[in-house]
Structures are given as structure tokens and as C-alpha cells.
Amino acid sequence: MLKKTLLTVGILFAGLCAFLGIIWLKDTWPIESTSLKNEGVGKLTIGMDESRISRYYPEISDASNFIVHTKTKEIICLELRDKRAGQNFTTNRGIGIGSSLADVKREYGTNYRQKHTERYGNLIEFQDDQTNQKMAFGIDASNEKVTVVVLFDYKKYNYQY
């Protein structure tokens, strides 16, 4: 009887470990590369020199929507969270705040990783292995609309969702 109980507990424990492992892996499992070459937000792209930001967008005076590498002075992260008056910022494929999940899938495909984050809730993440870029779209679960767009160089910057 003791052997059966230990065997049952062992099988349940192994099943629990497998389940937790799968949940952990779903956020890190490799995905097929999606081309993000020349991708950007508005006229800004990853690798662009910091000085060009004010040339294209003089009204952007704070650094809340982009992160610049301290040594090279190049943009390594772009984040689109809010709509700005008089500006309709979108990605180069026309996806912006309020776009639908169907639009994102149509423009970028279905090779993405789904994540649930504390900061943005549900999001989908595309990765380009050639350019070392990731692009993530926060998705509102109630209406499947884009709430945030993040583009970053994952070799130079570890973005914390």
C-alpha cells in the first residue's frame, strides 16, 4: 500500500513539474523569426542617432518614449504608449494604439510569442534574429485592441515588460 501511495505521489509531482515547466517555457520558447528590418515608430528606428529625434519630432522633449544607448547615442528602444495631439504614430506597417489584433496578425504574421506581463497585461512578441530586434504589442483582452507598441534591440537592451 505504501508503494502505491509513493508511486501516485511521485507521478502527481512529476506531472506538476512538467506543467510548471511548460508554463515557464511558453514565454521563452524559440519562435520563428519575423522580419523587422527597417521597422520603426513614426520616423524613428532602432540604431538611429539621438540627434535625429529632435530633428523629426521637436515636440518630444522627454525620453519617456525612447531609450538611447549611453555610449553610442543610438536609439535602442522605442515605446509607443499614448497618442499625441496632431500626430498619429504607427509602425512602418501602419499599426498603432487602437489597431486590432487582426491587423497586427495580418501585417506581422502569426510567428509570435504570447506573454502575460504585470506592466502591460497580455502581449504578443515578434522577434527578428537577423536584426536582433523584438517588437511587442500590448493587447487589451476585452476588445483585442493594441494598447502599447515596443520595439527594441534585445542584444543591447533587456526590456522589462
XYZ file of N, CA, C and O in Angstrom, residues 14-85:
288
model
N 5.619 14.660 -10.593
C 6.235 14.767 -11.930
C 5.313 15.516 -12.882
O 5.759 16.349 -13.681
N 4.008 15.254 -12.795
C 3.042 15.965 -13.631
C 3.006 17.452 -13.319
O 2.947 18.289 -14.219
N 3.050 17.785 -12.035
C 3.069 19.194 -11.627
C 4.323 19.891 -12.144
O 4.261 21.011 -12.657
N 5.461 19.224 -12.025
C 6.725 19.806 -12.519
C 6.668 20.012 -14.028
O 7.122 21.039 -14.541
N 6.125 19.048 -14.756
C 6.005 19.179 -16.211
C 5.090 20.347 -16.566
O 5.394 21.145 -17.463
N 3.966 20.471 -15.870
C 3.035 21.567 -16.116
C 3.693 22.926 -15.872
O 3.590 23.839 -16.689
N 4.378 23.068 -14.742
C 5.053 24.333 -14.433
C 6.170 24.622 -15.436
O 6.386 25.782 -15.807
N 6.867 23.589 -15.874
C 7.915 23.766 -16.884
C 7.357 24.271 -18.197
O 7.928 25.149 -18.843
N 6.218 23.738 -18.611
C 5.588 24.182 -19.857
C 5.141 25.630 -19.739
O 5.317 26.423 -20.663
N 4.577 26.006 -18.617
C 4.159 27.399 -18.417
C 5.362 28.331 -18.480
O 5.307 29.397 -19.093
N 6.466 27.940 -17.872
C 7.670 28.771 -17.910
C 8.233 28.836 -19.326
O 8.618 29.905 -19.808
N 8.259 27.719 -20.043
C 8.837 27.679 -21.379
C 8.034 28.456 -22.411
O 8.608 28.950 -23.377
N 6.722 28.580 -22.222
C 5.923 29.262 -23.242
C 6.347 30.712 -23.438
O 6.154 31.281 -24.494
N 6.946 31.323 -22.408
C 7.424 32.694 -22.533
C 8.844 32.773 -23.087
O 9.300 33.852 -23.458
N 9.555 31.654 -23.125
C 10.943 31.686 -23.582
C 11.190 30.779 -24.775
O 12.273 30.802 -25.333
N 10.222 29.998 -25.164
C 10.380 29.052 -26.254
C 10.738 29.786 -27.546
O 10.177 30.838 -27.836
N 11.662 29.253 -28.331
C 12.038 29.919 -29.577
C 10.855 30.038 -30.539
O 10.011 29.146 -30.596
N 10.804 31.143 -31.242
C 9.782 31.344 -32.250
C 10.468 31.588 -33.579
O 11.629 31.984 -33.629
N 9.750 31.350 -34.651
C 10.306 31.586 -35.979
C 10.493 33.091 -36.176
O 9.651 33.903 -35.783
N 11.600 33.447 -36.771
C 11.954 34.850 -36.962
C 10.966 35.552 -37.902
O 10.533 34.989 -38.904
N 10.617 36.785 -37.549
C 9.785 37.653 -38.369
C 10.645 38.847 -38.769
O 11.279 39.453 -37.907
N 10.661 39.198 -40.031
C 11.493 40.307 -40.472
C 10.997 41.630 -39.896
O 9.853 42.027 -40.108
N 11.876 42.282 -39.148
C 11.599 43.619 -38.610
C 12.599 44.630 -39.175
O 12.785 45.706 -38.608
N 13.233 44.266 -40.289
C 14.218 45.142 -40.917
C 13.555 46.467 -41.306
O 12.457 46.490 -41.844
N 14.212 47.556 -40.981
C 13.731 48.911 -41.257
C 12.434 49.244 -40.525
O 11.726 50.157 -40.917
N 12.120 48.500 -39.471
C 10.907 48.775 -38.706
C 11.164 49.937 -37.760
O 12.283 50.152 -37.312
N 10.133 50.688 -37.473
C 10.260 51.819 -36.569
C 8.908 52.301 -36.113
O 7.880 51.704 -36.415
N 8.918 53.391 -35.380
C 7.700 54.050 -34.930
C 7.786 55.472 -35.441
O 8.711 56.207 -35.087
N 6.817 55.846 -36.274
C 6.914 57.133 -36.943
C 8.151 57.122 -37.829
O 8.379 56.193 -38.578
N 8.995 58.126 -37.694
C 10.243 58.193 -38.465
C 11.435 57.688 -37.677
O 12.562 57.730 -38.151
N 11.208 57.215 -36.454
C 12.302 56.763 -35.597
C 12.521 55.259 -35.747
O 11.568 54.491 -35.829
N 13.792 54.857 -35.784
C 14.148 53.449 -35.911
C 15.230 53.099 -34.901
O 15.927 53.975 -34.386
N 15.380 51.815 -34.645
C 16.444 51.333 -33.778
C 17.778 51.594 -34.477
O 17.924 51.352 -35.675
N 18.739 52.104 -33.742
C 20.049 52.410 -34.305
C 20.186 53.832 -34.816
O 21.276 54.282 -35.143
N 19.080 54.562 -34.870
C 19.124 55.957 -35.323
C 19.845 56.801 -34.280
O 19.710 56.590 -33.081
N 20.591 57.783 -34.743
C 21.318 58.677 -33.857
C 20.344 59.543 -33.061
O 19.343 60.027 -33.594
N 20.655 59.755 -31.801
C 19.811 60.525 -30.889
C 19.495 61.927 -31.418
O 18.398 62.437 -31.225
N 20.424 62.534 -32.111
C 20.223 63.904 -32.583
C 19.098 64.000 -33.606
O 18.502 65.062 -33.771
N 18.778 62.921 -34.287
C 17.723 62.948 -35.300
C 16.327 62.971 -34.683
O 15.370 63.323 -35.354
N 16.214 62.608 -33.406
C 14.905 62.632 -32.756
C 14.346 64.046 -32.766
O 13.220 64.278 -33.196
N 15.126 64.990 -32.307
C 14.634 66.367 -32.238
C 14.460 66.967 -33.628
O 13.650 67.872 -33.809
N 15.178 66.472 -34.608
C 15.003 66.978 -35.970
C 13.653 66.539 -36.536
O 12.942 67.317 -37.158
N 13.278 65.272 -36.291
C 11.994 64.781 -36.783
C 10.832 65.190 -35.900
O 9.741 65.481 -36.370
N 11.069 65.180 -34.580
C 9.990 65.438 -33.634
C 10.457 66.425 -32.562
O 10.769 66.049 -31.446
N 10.503 67.724 -32.876
C 10.984 68.699 -31.896
C 10.099 68.789 -30.654
O 10.547 69.202 -29.596
N 8.842 68.362 -30.764
C 7.937 68.441 -29.610
C 8.222 67.363 -28.570
O 7.727 67.433 -27.449
N 9.006 66.347 -28.938
C 9.355 65.308 -27.973
C 10.578 65.786 -27.200
O 11.694 65.731 -27.675
N 10.332 66.261 -26.001
C 11.438 66.798 -25.214
C 11.878 65.866 -24.095
O 12.925 66.049 -23.513
N 11.044 64.865 -23.782
C 11.427 63.932 -22.723
C 11.827 62.593 -23.336
O 11.613 62.346 -24.501
N 12.421 61.769 -22.530
C 12.892 60.475 -23.024
C 11.972 59.344 -22.583
O 12.402 58.217 -22.447
N 10.697 59.626 -22.388
C 9.804 58.578 -21.901
C 9.388 57.600 -22.989
O 8.908 56.529 -22.682
N 9.559 57.946 -24.246
C 9.137 57.066 -25.325
C 10.284 56.380 -26.046
O 10.058 55.638 -26.988
N 11.504 56.656 -25.652
C 12.642 56.002 -26.291
C 13.790 55.919 -25.304
O 13.856 56.678 -24.339
N 14.685 54.990 -25.560
C 15.863 54.820 -24.711
C 17.080 54.878 -25.622
O 17.123 54.229 -26.662
N 18.051 55.657 -25.222
C 19.254 55.870 -26.019
C 20.434 55.222 -25.307
O 20.584 55.357 -24.093
N 21.257 54.521 -26.068
C 22.468 53.896 -25.513
C 23.423 54.997 -25.066
O 23.690 55.944 -25.809
N 23.932 54.901 -23.865
C 24.732 55.991 -23.299
C 26.049 56.215 -24.024
O 26.510 57.349 -24.110
N 26.662 55.180 -24.550
C 27.956 55.359 -25.224
C 27.802 55.735 -26.690
O 28.446 56.652 -27.177
N 26.942 55.027 -27.420
C 26.842 55.252 -28.861
C 25.843 56.338 -29.239
O 25.829 56.793 -30.373
N 24.994 56.734 -28.297
C 23.951 57.739 -28.533
C 22.976 57.311 -29.627
O 22.412 58.131 -30.341
N 22.762 56.003 -29.750
C 21.804 55.461 -30.709
C 20.552 54.995 -29.969
O 20.628 54.534 -28.837
N 19.423 55.083 -30.645
C 18.178 54.590 -30.072
C 18.252 53.071 -30.013
O 18.557 52.418 -31.005
N 17.979 52.508 -28.836
C 17.966 51.049 -28.697
C 16.583 50.534 -28.287
O 16.351 49.334 -28.295
N 15.661 51.444 -27.970
C 14.306 51.037 -27.597
C 13.330 52.162 -27.915
O 13.599 53.326 -27.620
N 12.209 51.798 -28.520
C 11.117 52.729 -28.773
C 9.863 52.179 -28.124
O 9.572 50.988 -28.236
N 9.117 53.032 -27.476
C 7.888 52.606 -26.811
C 6.787 53.599 -27.137
O 6.934 54.802 -26.909
N 5.718 53.100 -27.696
C 4.567 53.929 -28.044
C 3.421 53.549 -27.110
O 2.875 52.456 -27.190
N 3.114 54.461 -26.183
C 2.071 54.194 -25.188
C 0.862 55.090 -25.354
O -0.239 54.712 -25.001
N 1.061 56.268 -25.840
C -0.011 57.250 -25.880
C -0.111 57.862 -27.267
O 0.874 57.959 -27.989
N -1.312 58.310 -27.585
C -1.474 59.093 -28.809
C -1.123 60.531 -28.480
O -1.425 61.028 -27.398
N -0.439 61.188 -29.387
C -0.084 62.596 -29.200
C -0.978 63.449 -30.079
O -1.264 63.089 -31.214
N -1.388 64.595 -29.567
C -2.243 65.503 -30.322
C -1.563 65.896 -31.622
O -0.395 66.270 -31.635
